[in-house]
Amino acid sequence: MNPAQARQRMETLRAELRRHDEAYYRKATPEITDFEYDVLKTELADLEARFPDFTDAASPTQTVGDDRAPGFVEVAHRQRMLSLDNTYNEAEVRAFHARLARLLETDDLRYTVEPKIDGLAVSLTYEAGRLVRAVTRGKGDRGDDVTANVRTIRTLPHALHGAAPNAVEIRGEIYLSAAEFERINAGRAAEGEALYANPRNLAAGTIKQLDTGEVARRKLEIVLYGLGYCEPQTVRSQTELHEQLKAWRLPVVEKLWRVRGIDETWAAIRELDALRRTFAYGTDGAVVKLDDMARQRDLGDTAKAPRWAIAYKFKPDTARTRLRAITIQVGKTGILSPVAELEPVLLAGSTISRATLHNEDEIRRKDIRVGDLVEIEKAGEVIPAVLRSFPEERLAGAAEFDLFALVGGKCPVCGTGIARLEVADEEARGVAWKCQNYDCRAQRTGRLGFFCSRRALAIDGLGDVVAAKLVELELVKDPPDLYDVRVETLATLNLGTVEEPRIFGEKNAAKIVAAREAAKALPLEKWLYALSVPDVGESTARELGRRHRSFAELEESGLLRAVVRKAELLARRELEAPASRKNPAKSEGDKARRKELCAQLDAEIAGLDAGVLAGAPADIGPVVAASVLEFFAGEAGRRLLAKLGALGIDPQGTMAAAGVFTGKTFVLTGTLPALKREEAEQKIQAAGGKVSGSVSKKTSYVLAGADAGSKLEKARALGVAVIDEAELLRLLAGA
Ligand code: IVH
């Protein structure tokens, strides 16, 4: 993988992980299993280690997932709430011990082993023994104040029993029992409401309810296991903390193993695995903590997790059942996804009748056929996945899966012909069948839901069910049509059936109207992302938003045209190269002509690089550029822009305002003493300057740090001004 590819992949992984973080922490509706999530995260961490130039302090590998939601007051934690490093195998647990033994220069180490509760983290503050505050983990340093909701937890004392410190933060996990989960979901099913996927999501969704009465009706529970800020602190070990929590009469983990050395640690983990299904809460792993708190402090923390603890995640539960049928769902980009319809089977405490199958190639690779006995897995209790089939037990006559034949070559929603898509699109994972009709009802619904999602325009309250209804009633074709739907229409929307109506209501309708108004002021980058322009992900949208003032400018973008033009020139250059092997020169005359042509092409390329393309980001390659230009020149794009125009919505780009560096081009080389490369780039761009990758006569300044290389030499040779970080900061300060 070359650096450009690595950077692209890292951006993609970060965007994807952020999306999953959002789904898990904020919306409590994860789309992938914890295990799949960890696989993505490990890939990103590996790339970051290999390509340190592209590290990012805001990367999901460096931060804890953010659970904050609107409507709550944010409160700072006195001591940060961290996450835990995860492992899935014994060797890594042993490596953890070996690392601690090396750092602490002894392998005689005591640990506690306790259940890893599958709930949501909370920090309780008791002052003078009284519960004063309960705050979610948030983004680690500050979270949402959920005190009123936490006070409804019946098993939680509002005062500590016996002597208490002046102030203490006690950390723990809020959860729902399996029985309570079933009870609430059964009620929702009766009401025709969407079901929660698992107890953890339901608990997370409940704690983020603004209606405390509703929270009280759902019997949340809590278990406490950790210490944050504590004044004065008397406990010296994890074991003592556990005893102290019990003495205060707080609910604690059902069992805690106190062990010495790694072999006892591993034995305790095995015992815990055998016992965990009997616990009141879902247990998805074991947490191993160094017992001695003085040593914990010596080891300290990384950016997101303590060095003195590790979580070992248990293998997900699996079950066998029969694959009854494969049905097809159509997403916002028109991609057809197969879904497994299963003989209902009990798995990890709930009945499963559907599972994801990803795509056709995967079904073929795993040789899964309708009628097969299959093994399904439910990790982290999200939507289960089909792991494998058992071809040896297959009934005769089972045909290989053929998506095209199954749907008769047509989109199952709108009946338009489908086409095979051969792109490197991450969501499609390489290969997919796609509905060709941009106006397909399924695509429209998907785009509307996406338009309103948090990362897009954050029109909260407009979820998939409402989106589907608006599209079904043809009230919305393109997402901006949402602005034409009257508040009365929204309020009277029936999301249920004629026999069992479920009316959306005035309160919800008013919420949407307020949110859509607020969205009008969002910047170009958000709108661009929200409109589902092909190939435009979040980071591309951001880059485009920074380099254009409006949709009108983007539609005619000189930058994008230059990117496309340069790709054409490079292709031509390769073809015409006098020494081309594919296309050898036919004669001396031909060679001379081609040499001259190549010189012309080179000159034009250099002109583009030094001009329009100076500082152009790697994100915007020729495929993206062509795709954006084509989209806005095409029918769908024109329709969207006309609609926005008619609505008077004209989102503004965050293009660098004129500043001290307007018209100046910078090239960075070497390592700066204080600023990271991206930080320096940002400062330059924020002041109106451009950053380019190569030095030319047009370069205004070369910003050089330690170990600067050939760019510095070239700058000197061309007589370009060379400055250091201090000088840059002086210039920025206008001195
Ligand atoms: S210790 C600073 N102990 O797992 C140490 N965490 O994946 C972190 N969790 O954010 C907390 N059970 O919300 C600890 N027995 C346990 C736990 C536990 C569940 C959660 C906690 C943490 C997350 C990390």
CSV table of N, CA, C and O and ligand atoms in Angstrom, one decimal, residues 82-84 86 114-118 120-121 137 172-173 225 253 287 289 306 308-309, ligand 1:
chain,number,residue,atom,x,y,z
A,82,LEU,N,-12.1,6.7,31.2
A,82,LEU,CA,-11.4,6.1,30.1
A,82,LEU,C,-12.1,4.9,29.6
A,82,LEU,O,-13.1,4.4,30.1
A,83,SER,N,-11.6,4.4,28.5
A,83,SER,CA,-12.1,3.1,27.9
A,83,SER,C,-11.1,2.0,28.3
A,83,SER,O,-10.2,2.3,29.1
A,84,LEU,N,-11.3,0.8,27.7
A,84,LEU,CA,-10.4,-0.3,28.0
A,84,LEU,C,-9.8,-0.8,26.7
A,84,LEU,O,-10.5,-0.8,25.7
A,86,ASN,N,-9.1,-3.8,24.3
A,86,ASN,CA,-9.7,-5.1,24.2
A,86,ASN,C,-8.8,-6.2,23.6
A,86,ASN,O,-8.0,-5.9,22.8
A,114,GLU,N,-12.9,-9.5,36.9
A,114,GLU,CA,-14.3,-9.3,37.2
A,114,GLU,C,-15.0,-9.2,35.9
A,114,GLU,O,-14.5,-9.1,34.8
A,115,PRO,N,-16.4,-9.4,36.0
A,115,PRO,CA,-17.2,-9.4,34.7
A,115,PRO,C,-17.1,-8.0,34.0
A,115,PRO,O,-17.0,-7.0,34.7
A,116,LYS,N,-17.1,-8.1,32.7
A,116,LYS,CA,-17.2,-6.8,31.9
A,116,LYS,C,-18.7,-6.7,31.6
A,116,LYS,O,-19.2,-7.5,30.8
A,117,ILE,N,-19.3,-5.8,32.2
A,117,ILE,CA,-20.8,-5.6,32.1
A,117,ILE,C,-21.1,-4.9,30.8
A,117,ILE,O,-20.6,-3.9,30.4
A,118,ASP,N,-22.1,-5.5,30.0
A,118,ASP,CA,-22.5,-4.9,28.8
A,118,ASP,C,-23.6,-3.9,29.0
A,118,ASP,O,-24.8,-4.2,28.7
A,120,LEU,N,-24.0,0.7,30.0
A,120,LEU,CA,-23.4,2.0,29.6
A,120,LEU,C,-22.7,2.6,30.8
A,120,LEU,O,-23.3,2.5,31.9
A,121,ALA,N,-21.6,3.2,30.6
A,121,ALA,CA,-20.8,3.7,31.7
A,121,ALA,C,-21.4,5.0,32.3
A,121,ALA,O,-21.9,5.8,31.6
A,137,ARG,N,-20.4,8.9,30.4
A,137,ARG,CA,-19.0,9.0,30.0
A,137,ARG,C,-18.7,10.2,29.1
A,137,ARG,O,-17.7,10.8,29.1
A,172,GLY,N,-19.4,3.1,37.3
A,172,GLY,CA,-20.1,1.8,37.1
A,172,GLY,C,-20.8,1.7,35.8
A,172,GLY,O,-20.6,2.5,34.9
A,173,GLU,N,-21.7,0.8,35.7
A,173,GLU,CA,-22.4,0.5,34.5
A,173,GLU,C,-23.9,0.4,34.8
A,173,GLU,O,-24.3,-0.3,35.7
A,225,TYR,N,-18.0,-0.4,40.0
A,225,TYR,CA,-16.7,-1.1,40.0
A,225,TYR,C,-15.5,-0.3,40.0
A,225,TYR,O,-14.3,-0.8,40.1
A,253,VAL,N,-20.2,-6.0,41.5
A,253,VAL,CA,-20.2,-7.1,40.6
A,253,VAL,C,-20.5,-8.4,41.4
A,253,VAL,O,-20.2,-8.5,42.6
A,287,VAL,N,-12.7,-8.2,32.9
A,287,VAL,CA,-11.8,-7.1,33.0
A,287,VAL,C,-10.7,-7.5,34.0
A,287,VAL,O,-11.0,-7.9,35.1
A,289,LYS,N,-7.6,-6.2,36.2
A,289,LYS,CA,-7.1,-5.0,36.7
A,289,LYS,C,-5.9,-5.2,37.6
A,289,LYS,O,-6.0,-6.1,38.5
A,306,PRO,N,-6.4,3.0,30.5
A,306,PRO,CA,-5.4,2.8,31.5
A,306,PRO,C,-4.4,1.7,31.0
A,306,PRO,O,-4.8,0.7,30.4
A,308,TRP,N,-3.0,-0.2,33.1
A,308,TRP,CA,-3.0,-1.2,34.2
A,308,TRP,C,-4.2,-2.2,34.1
A,308,TRP,O,-4.4,-3.0,34.9
A,309,ALA,N,-5.0,-2.0,33.0
A,309,ALA,CA,-6.2,-2.9,32.9
A,309,ALA,C,-6.4,-3.3,31.5
A,309,ALA,O,-5.9,-2.7,30.6
B,1,IVH,S1,-13.0,-0.4,34.4
B,1,IVH,C1,-10.5,3.1,33.5
B,1,IVH,N1,-14.6,-2.5,34.9
B,1,IVH,O1,-16.2,-1.2,29.6
B,1,IVH,C2,-11.0,1.7,33.5
B,1,IVH,N2,-15.0,-1.2,33.0
B,1,IVH,O2,-14.8,-1.1,27.1
B,1,IVH,C3,-12.3,1.5,32.8
B,1,IVH,N3,-17.0,-1.9,31.8
B,1,IVH,O3,-15.8,2.3,29.6
B,1,IVH,C4,-13.4,1.0,33.5
B,1,IVH,N4,-17.5,-3.6,33.0
B,1,IVH,O4,-17.9,1.3,30.7
B,1,IVH,C5,-14.3,-1.5,34.1
B,1,IVH,N5,-15.9,-4.4,35.4
B,1,IVH,C6,-15.6,-3.3,34.7
B,1,IVH,C7,-16.4,-3.0,33.5
B,1,IVH,C8,-16.1,-1.9,32.7
B,1,IVH,C9,-17.9,-2.9,31.9
B,1,IVH,C10,-17.1,-0.9,30.6
B,1,IVH,C11,-16.7,0.5,31.0
B,1,IVH,C12,-15.6,0.9,30.1
B,1,IVH,C13,-15.8,-0.1,29.0
B,1,IVH,C14,-14.6,-0.2,28.2
